[in-house]
Every structure is written in structure tokens, then in C-alpha cells.
PDB file of C-alpha atoms in Angstrom:
ATOM      1  CA  MET A   1      26.263 -29.682  -1.350  1.00 33.00           C
ATOM      2  CA  ALA A   2      22.660 -30.768  -0.541  1.00 37.00           C
ATOM      3  CA  TYR A   3      22.112 -32.481   3.043  1.00 35.00           C
ATOM      4  CA  ASN A   4      18.504 -33.309   2.477  1.00 39.00           C
ATOM      5  CA  THR A   5      17.480 -35.386  -0.451  1.00 43.00           C
ATOM      6  CA  ASN A   6      13.886 -35.580   0.365  1.00 46.00           C
ATOM      7  CA  GLN A   7      12.250 -35.225  -3.225  1.00 47.00           C
ATOM      8  CA  ASN A   8       8.878 -34.596  -1.697  1.00 51.00           C
ATOM      9  CA  GLN A   9       9.846 -31.070  -0.324  1.00 74.00           C
ATOM     10  CA  VAL A  10       8.484 -29.238  -3.329  1.00 73.00           C
ATOM     11  CA  LYS A  11       5.439 -29.921  -5.122  1.00 71.00           C
ATOM     12  CA  ALA A  12       5.428 -29.439  -8.935  1.00 59.00           C
ATOM     13  CA  LYS A  13       3.112 -26.716  -9.868  1.00 57.00           C
ATOM     14  CA  LYS A  14       1.220 -27.169 -13.230  1.00 65.00           C
ATOM     15  CA  TYR A  15       0.860 -23.273 -13.764  1.00 59.00           C
ATOM     16  CA  LEU A  16       4.493 -22.909 -13.720  1.00 56.00           C
ATOM     17  CA  GLY A  17       4.919 -25.862 -16.180  1.00 54.00           C
ATOM     18  CA  GLN A  18       7.051 -27.662 -13.512  1.00 61.00           C
ATOM     19  CA  HIS A  19       8.084 -31.319 -14.378  1.00 71.00           C
ATOM     20  CA  PHE A  20      11.049 -32.325 -11.925  1.00 76.00           C
ATOM     21  CA  LEU A  21      13.620 -34.368 -13.430  1.00 84.00           C
ATOM     22  CA  ASN A  22      14.442 -37.328 -10.934  1.00 87.00           C
ATOM     23  CA  ASP A  23      17.152 -39.248 -12.949  1.00 90.00           C
ATOM     24  CA  GLU A  24      20.616 -38.393 -11.703  1.00 93.00           C
ATOM     25  CA  SER A  25      22.517 -39.782 -14.689  1.00 95.00           C
ATOM     26  CA  ILE A  26      20.479 -37.626 -17.092  1.00 95.00           C
ATOM     27  CA  ALA A  27      21.001 -34.535 -14.976  1.00 95.00           C
ATOM     28  CA  GLN A  28      24.643 -35.204 -15.004  1.00 97.00           C
ATOM     29  CA  LYS A  29      24.567 -35.795 -18.708  1.00 97.00           C
ATOM     30  CA  ILE A  30      22.835 -32.289 -19.246  1.00 97.00           C
ATOM     31  CA  ALA A  31      25.272 -30.499 -16.990  1.00 97.00           C
ATOM     32  CA  ASP A  32      28.233 -31.968 -19.176  1.00 98.00           C
ATOM     33  CA  THR A  33      26.690 -30.624 -22.279  1.00 98.00           C
ATOM     34  CA  LEU A  34      28.321 -27.200 -21.427  1.00 97.00           C
ATOM     35  CA  ILE A  35      31.711 -26.817 -23.155  1.00 96.00           C
ATOM     36  CA  LEU A  36      32.716 -24.070 -20.533  1.00 96.00           C
ATOM     37  CA  LYS A  37      34.742 -21.787 -22.911  1.00 94.00           C
ATOM     38  CA  GLY A  38      34.495 -18.171 -23.235  1.00 94.00           C
ATOM     39  CA  TYR A  39      32.806 -17.464 -19.742  1.00 97.00           C
ATOM     40  CA  LYS A  40      33.195 -17.923 -16.097  1.00 97.00           C
ATOM     41  CA  ASN A  41      29.539 -17.631 -15.025  1.00 98.00           C
ATOM     42  CA  VAL A  42      26.639 -20.180 -15.584  1.00 98.00           C
ATOM     43  CA  LEU A  43      22.939 -19.294 -15.077  1.00 98.00           C
ATOM     44  CA  GLU A  44      20.524 -22.067 -14.549  1.00 97.00           C
ATOM     45  CA  ILE A  45      16.790 -21.283 -15.293  1.00 96.00           C
ATOM     46  CA  GLY A  46      14.142 -22.875 -13.206  1.00 92.00           C
ATOM     47  CA  PRO A  47      16.446 -25.328 -10.848  1.00 93.00           C
ATOM     48  CA  GLY A  48      13.505 -26.569  -8.836  1.00 88.00           C
ATOM     49  CA  MET A  49      15.144 -28.893  -6.234  1.00 89.00           C
ATOM     50  CA  GLY A  50      18.737 -28.593  -7.728  1.00 92.00           C
ATOM     51  CA  VAL A  51      19.005 -32.065  -9.387  1.00 93.00           C
ATOM     52  CA  LEU A  52      20.988 -30.411 -12.236  1.00 95.00           C
ATOM     53  CA  THR A  53      22.338 -27.648 -10.012  1.00 96.00           C
ATOM     54  CA  LYS A  54      24.438 -30.119  -7.829  1.00 95.00           C
ATOM     55  CA  TYR A  55      26.458 -31.082 -10.959  1.00 96.00           C
ATOM     56  CA  LEU A  56      27.092 -27.553 -12.129  1.00 97.00           C
ATOM     57  CA  LEU A  57      28.390 -26.594  -8.775  1.00 97.00           C
ATOM     58  CA  LYS A  58      31.150 -29.233  -9.122  1.00 96.00           C
ATOM     59  CA  LYS A  59      32.427 -27.463 -12.328  1.00 97.00           C
ATOM     60  CA  ASP A  60      34.963 -24.809 -12.574  1.00 96.00           C
ATOM     61  CA  VAL A  61      32.531 -22.006 -13.169  1.00 97.00           C
ATOM     62  CA  THR A  62      30.502 -19.835 -10.872  1.00 98.00           C
ATOM     63  CA  THR A  63      26.725 -21.050 -10.890  1.00 98.00           C
ATOM     64  CA  TYR A  64      23.826 -18.743 -10.448  1.00 98.00           C
ATOM     65  CA  VAL A  65      20.241 -19.940 -10.379  1.00 98.00           C
ATOM     66  CA  ILE A  66      17.061 -18.044 -11.262  1.00 97.00           C
ATOM     67  CA  GLU A  67      13.800 -19.304  -9.865  1.00 93.00           C
ATOM     68  CA  ILE A  68      10.291 -17.816  -9.676  1.00 90.00           C
ATOM     69  CA  ASP A  69       8.780 -20.477  -7.447  1.00 87.00           C
ATOM     70  CA  THR A  70       9.192 -19.412  -3.783  1.00 91.00           C
ATOM     71  CA  GLU A  71       8.835 -23.022  -2.423  1.00 89.00           C
ATOM     72  CA  SER A  72      11.797 -24.079  -4.786  1.00 89.00           C
ATOM     73  CA  VAL A  73      13.824 -21.033  -3.546  1.00 94.00           C
ATOM     74  CA  GLU A  74      13.389 -22.045   0.017  1.00 93.00           C
ATOM     75  CA  TYR A  75      14.298 -25.473  -0.610  1.00 93.00           C
ATOM     76  CA  LEU A  76      17.564 -24.512  -2.524  1.00 94.00           C
ATOM     77  CA  GLN A  77      18.468 -22.070   0.331  1.00 94.00           C
ATOM     78  CA  ALA A  78      18.074 -24.789   2.987  1.00 93.00           C
ATOM     79  CA  ASN A  79      19.898 -27.585   0.983  1.00 93.00           C
ATOM     80  CA  TYR A  80      22.535 -25.563  -1.151  1.00 93.00           C
ATOM     81  CA  LEU A  81      24.184 -23.332   1.432  1.00 93.00           C
ATOM     82  CA  ASN A  82      26.968 -22.352  -0.840  1.00 93.00           C
ATOM     83  CA  LEU A  83      24.639 -21.393  -3.503  1.00 96.00           C
ATOM     84  CA  ALA A  84      22.180 -19.277  -1.377  1.00 94.00           C
ATOM     85  CA  PRO A  85      24.036 -15.856  -2.339  1.00 96.00           C
ATOM     86  CA  ARG A  86      23.494 -16.675  -6.041  1.00 98.00           C
ATOM     87  CA  ILE A  87      19.693 -17.594  -5.983  1.00 97.00           C
ATOM     88  CA  ILE A  88      17.915 -14.957  -7.995  1.00 97.00           C
ATOM     89  CA  GLU A  89      14.143 -15.195  -7.025  1.00 96.00           C
ATOM     90  CA  LYS A  90      12.953 -13.484 -10.056  1.00 95.00           C
ATOM     91  CA  ASP A  91      11.172 -14.080 -13.440  1.00 95.00           C
ATOM     92  CA  PHE A  92      13.718 -14.850 -16.004  1.00 96.00           C
ATOM     93  CA  LEU A  93      11.631 -13.158 -18.863  1.00 96.00           C
ATOM     94  CA  LYS A  94      11.183  -9.909 -16.938  1.00 96.00           C
ATOM     95  CA  TYR A  95      14.315  -9.632 -14.953  1.00 97.00           C
ATOM     96  CA  ASP A  96      17.359  -7.356 -16.320  1.00 96.00           C
ATOM     97  CA  LEU A  97      20.263  -9.738 -15.833  1.00 96.00           C
ATOM     98  CA  ASN A  98      22.781  -6.990 -16.095  1.00 95.00           C
ATOM     99  CA  GLN A  99      21.936  -6.419 -12.625  1.00 96.00           C
ATOM    100  CA  VAL A 100      23.885  -9.666 -11.746  1.00 97.00           C
ATOM    101  CA  PHE A 101      26.277 -10.109 -14.698  1.00 97.00           C
ATOM    102  CA  LYS A 102      27.007  -6.440 -15.765  1.00 95.00           C
ATOM    103  CA  GLU A 103      28.573  -6.936 -19.064  1.00 93.00           C
ATOM    104  CA  GLU A 104      30.306 -10.252 -18.187  1.00 97.00           C
ATOM    105  CA  PRO A 105      29.546 -13.177 -20.420  1.00 98.00           C
ATOM    106  CA  PHE A 106      27.555 -16.229 -19.212  1.00 98.00           C
ATOM    107  CA  ALA A 107      26.072 -19.502 -20.262  1.00 98.00           C
ATOM    108  CA  ILE A 108      22.386 -20.494 -19.909  1.00 98.00           C
ATOM    109  CA  ILE A 109      21.390 -24.103 -18.939  1.00 98.00           C
ATOM    110  CA  GLY A 110      18.160 -25.592 -17.631  1.00 96.00           C
ATOM    111  CA  ASN A 111      15.304 -28.035 -17.738  1.00 93.00           C
ATOM    112  CA  PHE A 112      13.079 -25.316 -19.215  1.00 93.00           C
ATOM    113  CA  PRO A 113       9.398 -25.174 -18.463  1.00 88.00           C
ATOM    114  CA  TYR A 114       7.632 -26.083 -21.877  1.00 87.00           C
ATOM    115  CA  ASN A 115       5.184 -23.181 -21.687  1.00 88.00           C
ATOM    116  CA  ILE A 116       7.948 -20.343 -21.758  1.00 91.00           C
ATOM    117  CA  SER A 117      10.762 -22.370 -23.580  1.00 94.00           C
ATOM    118  CA  THR A 118      10.469 -20.471 -26.820  1.00 95.00           C
ATOM    119  CA  GLN A 119      10.471 -17.075 -24.935  1.00 96.00           C
ATOM    120  CA  ILE A 120      13.526 -18.053 -23.242  1.00 97.00           C
ATOM    121  CA  VAL A 121      15.177 -18.608 -26.608  1.00 98.00           C
ATOM    122  CA  PHE A 122      14.166 -15.280 -27.874  1.00 97.00           C
ATOM    123  CA  LYS A 123      15.529 -13.462 -24.730  1.00 97.00           C
ATOM    124  CA  THR A 124      18.638 -15.327 -25.315  1.00 97.00           C
ATOM    125  CA  LEU A 125      18.882 -14.065 -28.801  1.00 97.00           C
ATOM    126  CA  GLU A 126      18.274 -10.508 -27.489  1.00 96.00           C
ATOM    127  CA  MET A 127      21.302 -11.024 -25.166  1.00 97.00           C
ATOM    128  CA  ARG A 128      23.533 -12.957 -27.596  1.00 97.00           C
ATOM    129  CA  ASP A 129      26.397 -10.677 -27.019  1.00 97.00           C
ATOM    130  CA  GLN A 130      26.712 -11.952 -23.544  1.00 97.00           C
ATOM    131  CA  ILE A 131      25.735 -15.656 -24.082  1.00 98.00           C
ATOM    132  CA  PRO A 132      28.371 -17.606 -25.989  1.00 98.00           C
ATOM    133  CA  GLU A 133      26.733 -20.986 -24.939  1.00 98.00           C
ATOM    134  CA  PHE A 134      23.180 -22.239 -24.266  1.00 98.00           C
ATOM    135  CA  SER A 135      22.161 -25.730 -23.477  1.00 97.00           C
ATOM    136  CA  GLY A 136      19.128 -27.345 -21.942  1.00 95.00           C
ATOM    137  CA  MET A 137      15.921 -29.374 -22.176  1.00 95.00           C
ATOM    138  CA  PHE A 138      12.957 -28.604 -24.091  1.00 96.00           C
ATOM    139  CA  GLN A 139       9.785 -30.419 -25.495  1.00 95.00           C
ATOM    140  CA  LYS A 140      11.340 -32.485 -28.083  1.00 96.00           C
ATOM    141  CA  GLU A 141       9.669 -31.203 -30.923  1.00 96.00           C
ATOM    142  CA  VAL A 142      10.509 -27.649 -30.013  1.00 96.00           C
ATOM    143  CA  ALA A 143      14.427 -28.763 -29.681  1.00 97.00           C
ATOM    144  CA  GLN A 144      13.991 -30.421 -33.151  1.00 97.00           C
ATOM    145  CA  ARG A 145      12.411 -27.237 -34.624  1.00 97.00           C
ATOM    146  CA  ILE A 146      15.216 -25.128 -33.329  1.00 98.00           C
ATOM    147  CA  CYS A 147      17.866 -27.418 -34.844  1.00 98.00           C
ATOM    148  CA  SER A 148      16.230 -28.272 -38.076  1.00 98.00           C
ATOM    149  CA  LYS A 149      17.582 -27.420 -41.320  1.00 97.00           C
ATOM    150  CA  GLU A 150      15.814 -25.897 -44.555  1.00 97.00           C
ATOM    151  CA  GLY A 151      13.442 -28.293 -46.418  1.00 95.00           C
ATOM    152  CA  SER A 152      12.175 -29.749 -43.062  1.00 95.00           C
ATOM    153  CA  LYS A 153       8.552 -29.509 -42.311  1.00 93.00           C
ATOM    154  CA  VAL A 154       9.384 -28.109 -38.761  1.00 95.00           C
ATOM    155  CA  TYR A 155      11.967 -25.518 -40.062  1.00 97.00           C
ATOM    156  CA  GLY A 156      10.531 -22.201 -39.163  1.00 97.00           C
ATOM    157  CA  ILE A 157      11.076 -18.817 -37.481  1.00 97.00           C
ATOM    158  CA  LEU A 158      12.776 -20.200 -34.489  1.00 97.00           C
ATOM    159  CA  SER A 159      15.287 -22.282 -36.560  1.00 98.00           C
ATOM    160  CA  VAL A 160      16.368 -19.611 -38.799  1.00 98.00           C
ATOM    161  CA  LEU A 161      16.876 -16.789 -36.121  1.00 98.00           C
ATOM    162  CA  VAL A 162      18.667 -19.024 -33.642  1.00 98.00           C
ATOM    163  CA  GLN A 163      20.838 -20.593 -36.459  1.00 98.00           C
ATOM    164  CA  ALA A 164      21.711 -16.942 -37.896  1.00 98.00           C
ATOM    165  CA  PHE A 165      23.859 -16.637 -34.660  1.00 98.00           C
ATOM    166  CA  TYR A 166      24.436 -19.972 -33.207  1.00 98.00           C
ATOM    167  CA  GLU A 167      25.469 -23.579 -34.205  1.00 98.00           C
ATOM    168  CA  ALA A 168      22.541 -25.628 -32.964  1.00 98.00           C
ATOM    169  CA  GLU A 169      22.952 -29.314 -32.027  1.00 98.00           C
ATOM    170  CA  TYR A 170      20.259 -31.769 -31.002  1.00 98.00           C
ATOM    171  CA  LEU A 171      21.981 -34.060 -28.426  1.00 98.00           C
ATOM    172  CA  PHE A 172      19.725 -36.625 -27.010  1.00 97.00           C
ATOM    173  CA  THR A 173      16.230 -37.456 -26.281  1.00 97.00           C
ATOM    174  CA  VAL A 174      14.619 -37.880 -22.685  1.00 96.00           C
ATOM    175  CA  PRO A 175      11.806 -40.059 -22.068  1.00 95.00           C
ATOM    176  CA  PRO A 176       8.774 -38.864 -19.848  1.00 93.00           C
ATOM    177  CA  ASN A 177       9.133 -41.490 -17.144  1.00 93.00           C
ATOM    178  CA  VAL A 178      12.212 -39.763 -15.696  1.00 91.00           C
ATOM    179  CA  PHE A 179      10.071 -36.743 -14.462  1.00 87.00           C
ATOM    180  CA  ASN A 180       7.856 -36.145 -11.543  1.00 82.00           C
ATOM    181  CA  PRO A 181       5.024 -35.608 -12.778  1.00 80.00           C
ATOM    182  CA  PRO A 182       5.775 -37.181 -16.161  1.00 84.00           C
ATOM    183  CA  PRO A 183       5.029 -34.913 -19.243  1.00 83.00           C
ATOM    184  CA  LYS A 184       2.709 -36.368 -21.849  1.00 89.00           C
ATOM    185  CA  VAL A 185       5.556 -35.986 -24.537  1.00 91.00           C
ATOM    186  CA  GLU A 186       9.283 -36.832 -24.806  1.00 95.00           C
ATOM    187  CA  SER A 187      11.837 -34.180 -24.109  1.00 95.00           C
ATOM    188  CA  GLY A 188      14.929 -33.195 -26.048  1.00 97.00           C
ATOM    189  CA  VAL A 189      18.230 -31.678 -25.107  1.00 98.00           C
ATOM    190  CA  LEU A 190      20.146 -29.384 -27.327  1.00 98.00           C
ATOM    191  CA  ARG A 191      23.238 -27.204 -27.308  1.00 98.00           C
ATOM    192  CA  LEU A 192      23.786 -23.786 -28.817  1.00 98.00           C
ATOM    193  CA  THR A 193      27.199 -22.557 -29.493  1.00 98.00           C
ATOM    194  CA  ARG A 194      27.503 -18.876 -30.668  1.00 98.00           C
ATOM    195  CA  LYS A 195      29.236 -18.587 -33.934  1.00 97.00           C
ATOM    196  CA  GLU A 196      32.690 -16.929 -34.079  1.00 96.00           C
ATOM    197  CA  ASP A 197      31.357 -14.272 -36.208  1.00 95.00           C
ATOM    198  CA  TYR A 198      27.826 -13.869 -35.545  1.00 96.00           C
ATOM    199  CA  SER A 199      27.289 -10.288 -36.818  1.00 96.00           C
ATOM    200  CA  LEU A 200      24.983 -10.176 -39.869  1.00 97.00           C
ATOM    201  CA  PRO A 201      25.865  -8.481 -43.000  1.00 97.00           C
ATOM    202  CA  CYS A 202      22.410  -7.031 -43.234  1.00 97.00           C
ATOM    203  CA  ASP A 203      20.036  -4.983 -41.299  1.00 97.00           C
ATOM    204  CA  GLU A 204      19.346  -7.028 -38.226  1.00 96.00           C
ATOM    205  CA  LYS A 205      15.662  -5.591 -37.569  1.00 97.00           C
ATOM    206  CA  LEU A 206      14.817  -6.095 -41.198  1.00 98.00           C
ATOM    207  CA  PHE A 207      16.242  -9.647 -40.960  1.00 98.00           C
ATOM    208  CA  PHE A 208      13.891 -10.606 -38.041  1.00 97.00           C
ATOM    209  CA  LYS A 209      10.862  -8.821 -39.703  1.00 97.00           C
ATOM    210  CA  THR A 210      11.500 -10.590 -42.955  1.00 98.00           C
ATOM    211  CA  VAL A 211      11.966 -14.142 -41.523  1.00 98.00           C
ATOM    212  CA  LYS A 212       8.945 -13.770 -39.271  1.00 97.00           C
ATOM    213  CA  THR A 213       6.681 -12.243 -42.116  1.00 97.00           C
ATOM    214  CA  ALA A 214       7.581 -14.965 -44.451  1.00 97.00           C
ATOM    215  CA  PHE A 215       6.754 -17.824 -42.030  1.00 97.00           C
ATOM    216  CA  GLN A 216       3.559 -16.315 -41.277  1.00 96.00           C
ATOM    217  CA  GLN A 217       2.121 -17.652 -44.516  1.00 92.00           C
ATOM    218  CA  ARG A 218       4.723 -20.655 -44.785  1.00 91.00           C
ATOM    219  CA  ARG A 219       2.785 -22.396 -47.695  1.00 93.00           C
ATOM    220  CA  LYS A 220       2.868 -19.305 -49.945  1.00 95.00           C
ATOM    221  CA  THR A 221       5.883 -18.230 -51.986  1.00 96.00           C
ATOM    222  CA  LEU A 222       7.749 -15.231 -50.812  1.00 97.00           C
ATOM    223  CA  ARG A 223       6.249 -13.162 -53.418  1.00 95.00           C
ATOM    224  CA  ASN A 224       2.977 -13.401 -51.785  1.00 95.00           C
ATOM    225  CA  SER A 225       3.997 -13.774 -48.162  1.00 96.00           C
ATOM    226  CA  LEU A 226       6.129 -10.563 -48.288  1.00 97.00           C
ATOM    227  CA  LYS A 227       3.286  -8.466 -50.236  1.00 94.00           C
ATOM    228  CA  THR A 228       3.121  -5.948 -47.156  1.00 94.00           C
ATOM    229  CA  PHE A 229       6.955  -5.025 -47.928  1.00 95.00           C
ATOM    230  CA  ASN A 230       5.611  -3.143 -51.287  1.00 94.00           C
ATOM    231  CA  LEU A 231       8.701  -4.515 -53.250  1.00 95.00           C
ATOM    232  CA  SER A 232       9.396  -3.435 -56.750  1.00 95.00           C
ATOM    233  CA  ASP A 233       8.209  -5.650 -59.617  1.00 94.00           C
ATOM    234  CA  ASN A 234      11.877  -5.794 -60.634  1.00 95.00           C
ATOM    235  CA  LEU A 235      12.985  -7.231 -57.264  1.00 96.00           C
ATOM    236  CA  LYS A 236      10.095  -9.672 -57.250  1.00 94.00           C
ATOM    237  CA  ALA A 237      11.115 -11.178 -60.602  1.00 95.00           C
ATOM    238  CA  ASN A 238      14.193 -12.388 -58.821  1.00 96.00           C
ATOM    239  CA  SER A 239      13.932 -16.289 -58.835  1.00 96.00           C
ATOM    240  CA  ILE A 240      14.230 -16.432 -55.036  1.00 96.00           C
ATOM    241  CA  PHE A 241      10.706 -14.992 -54.625  1.00 96.00           C
ATOM    242  CA  GLY A 242       9.247 -18.127 -56.323  1.00 96.00           C
ATOM    243  CA  LYS A 243      10.457 -20.166 -53.317  1.00 97.00           C
ATOM    244  CA  ARG A 244       8.520 -20.916 -49.971  1.00 97.00           C
ATOM    245  CA  PRO A 245      10.263 -19.797 -46.841  1.00 97.00           C
ATOM    246  CA  GLU A 246      10.872 -23.507 -45.708  1.00 97.00           C
ATOM    247  CA  GLN A 247      13.031 -23.773 -48.703  1.00 97.00           C
ATOM    248  CA  LEU A 248      15.588 -20.903 -47.786  1.00 98.00           C
ATOM    249  CA  SER A 249      18.682 -21.540 -45.730  1.00 98.00           C
ATOM    250  CA  VAL A 250      19.842 -18.891 -43.153  1.00 98.00           C
ATOM    251  CA  GLN A 251      22.370 -17.551 -45.664  1.00 98.00           C
ATOM    252  CA  GLU A 252      19.694 -17.207 -48.297  1.00 98.00           C
ATOM    253  CA  PHE A 253      17.459 -15.291 -45.826  1.00 98.00           C
ATOM    254  CA  ILE A 254      20.447 -12.906 -45.191  1.00 98.00           C
ATOM    255  CA  GLU A 255      20.792 -12.566 -48.998  1.00 97.00           C
ATOM    256  CA  LEU A 256      16.980 -11.898 -49.181  1.00 98.00           C
ATOM    257  CA  THR A 257      17.209  -9.269 -46.502  1.00 98.00           C
ATOM    258  CA  GLN A 258      20.171  -7.599 -48.506  1.00 97.00           C
ATOM    259  CA  LEU A 259      17.981  -7.473 -51.693  1.00 97.00           C
ATOM    260  CA  ILE A 260      14.951  -5.963 -49.837  1.00 97.00           C
ATOM    261  CA  GLU A 261      17.454  -3.431 -48.172  1.00 96.00           C
ATOM    262  CA  LYS A 262      18.589  -2.349 -51.824  1.00 93.00           C
ATOM    263  CA  ASP A 263      15.308  -2.084 -52.927  1.00 91.00           C
ATOM    264  CA  ALA A 264      14.267   0.590 -50.408  1.00 69.00           C
TER     265      ALA A 264
END
């Protein structure tokens, strides 16, 4: 456990997008979002001074942290002695986590830096076979976008790709005043729970490409936004191509991908 509670030890760095949470009850609430099923290891991204970490260490899992900020790493090493061997001083986005977890499953949690939060989600999707659960804090509008359903103005690439593999739940909102320094916007905490069957009944690469291409021109119908696919006139006559991407559910995007596959 921490023996030094001096919050001034580490200065938040703007270029790293750091906003240190200083509300213990919210930190505990975030730690408690983990259901702790299907894995024995948890990886916290960007622990800072360990306000969330201390609650994870109380749980019946093995906690690892990954932190790019040397000052934060030194603080954690000095204050969380039992965690020291499991502090990974690396960039989450660039580091090969198999060096730590091999093929073992693990959960991800964190108060994510706003500037890389979507990239963290995309890396999680790439590693979905090993990540049955993911929870953490984002800029509120990003958290809402990830969890939004078709028909919403904020429904987009991230919503569809995440929800193809995970159940996404928006859990609660966090005000700016509980951070040092306070961000200019509200934050939102979400939980992603991997679906029992998360294999897609279509070509996954084509699915990703279809979703991304469709939303690049989200105001256009699919007939226009998917022009680069050189689809047959017969296929484009299908009523689904008269819709805009935000009108399609995840299941309909899967069905669309299947149609495109057969058209090849």
C-alpha cells in the first residue's frame, strides 16, 4: 500500500494529456466496475499516482500498470512496493503486451488520457481474443459515442466496431472538478464486456473496411459512400443501399458485409 499520500509528488503533464483524479470515492467506483470473470490479470493504463491502482490491489486479481511518464513510475515504485515488479514503463500503444501476458486473458482499466483514448480502444479490438473486459474513463462524448445505438447523431465507426464484439454500457458521468488540473469537459465511465460468441459470420477485414468507408461520408446513402467498392448494379438495387450508415445496426452492417462478399 501507499505510505506517502503527497499529491504534489507528480506534476500533470499537458503533452501526455494527464488529469489526475483526486476523488477517492470515484476511484473506488471505477475499480468496482470490473466484474472479474474470465481472467486473473488486470492492466491499468496510465496509473499516475495510483489513486485507482490502490483499489485494484485490494481485489482478487493480479494488477499490472503501464505508464509512460517516468516521474509517475518513480512515484509508484516508491509508494506501492508490492506493485513495483509489475510496473511496465512503456507506451501502451506501441508495446507488445504478449511479453507480459503471453496468451493469458486480462482486463483493461484506466482513467484514459483523452488524446489517445480512441487509439486505446482500437488496440483493444485488435487484442479482443485476450481481453474479455474493459472499463474506464473517457471524455464524456467519446464514451457516449462508443455506447450509442443506430439512429443517434453520435453513432459512428467506433460504436459499430466496438459493439460488434462487446456489450457496451455507459455507467456514470464524472464532473471536471474532481481532477487536477480539471479538464474543460465532463468525463464518462463505460464498461465493455466481450460477447460470448464474438466471431463475425463475415470477412472481418471487409467488415472493418465497410464500416470505416461508409462513415467517412456519413450524410450520404451507402449507394454513394461505398462507390469505391465497385459493386454491381444488381446489388446496389437492394434497399439497404438507400440508407445512411447511421441508420444501420451492427447486425445490418454484418449483413451488408455478407452481401458485398457474395457480390465479389
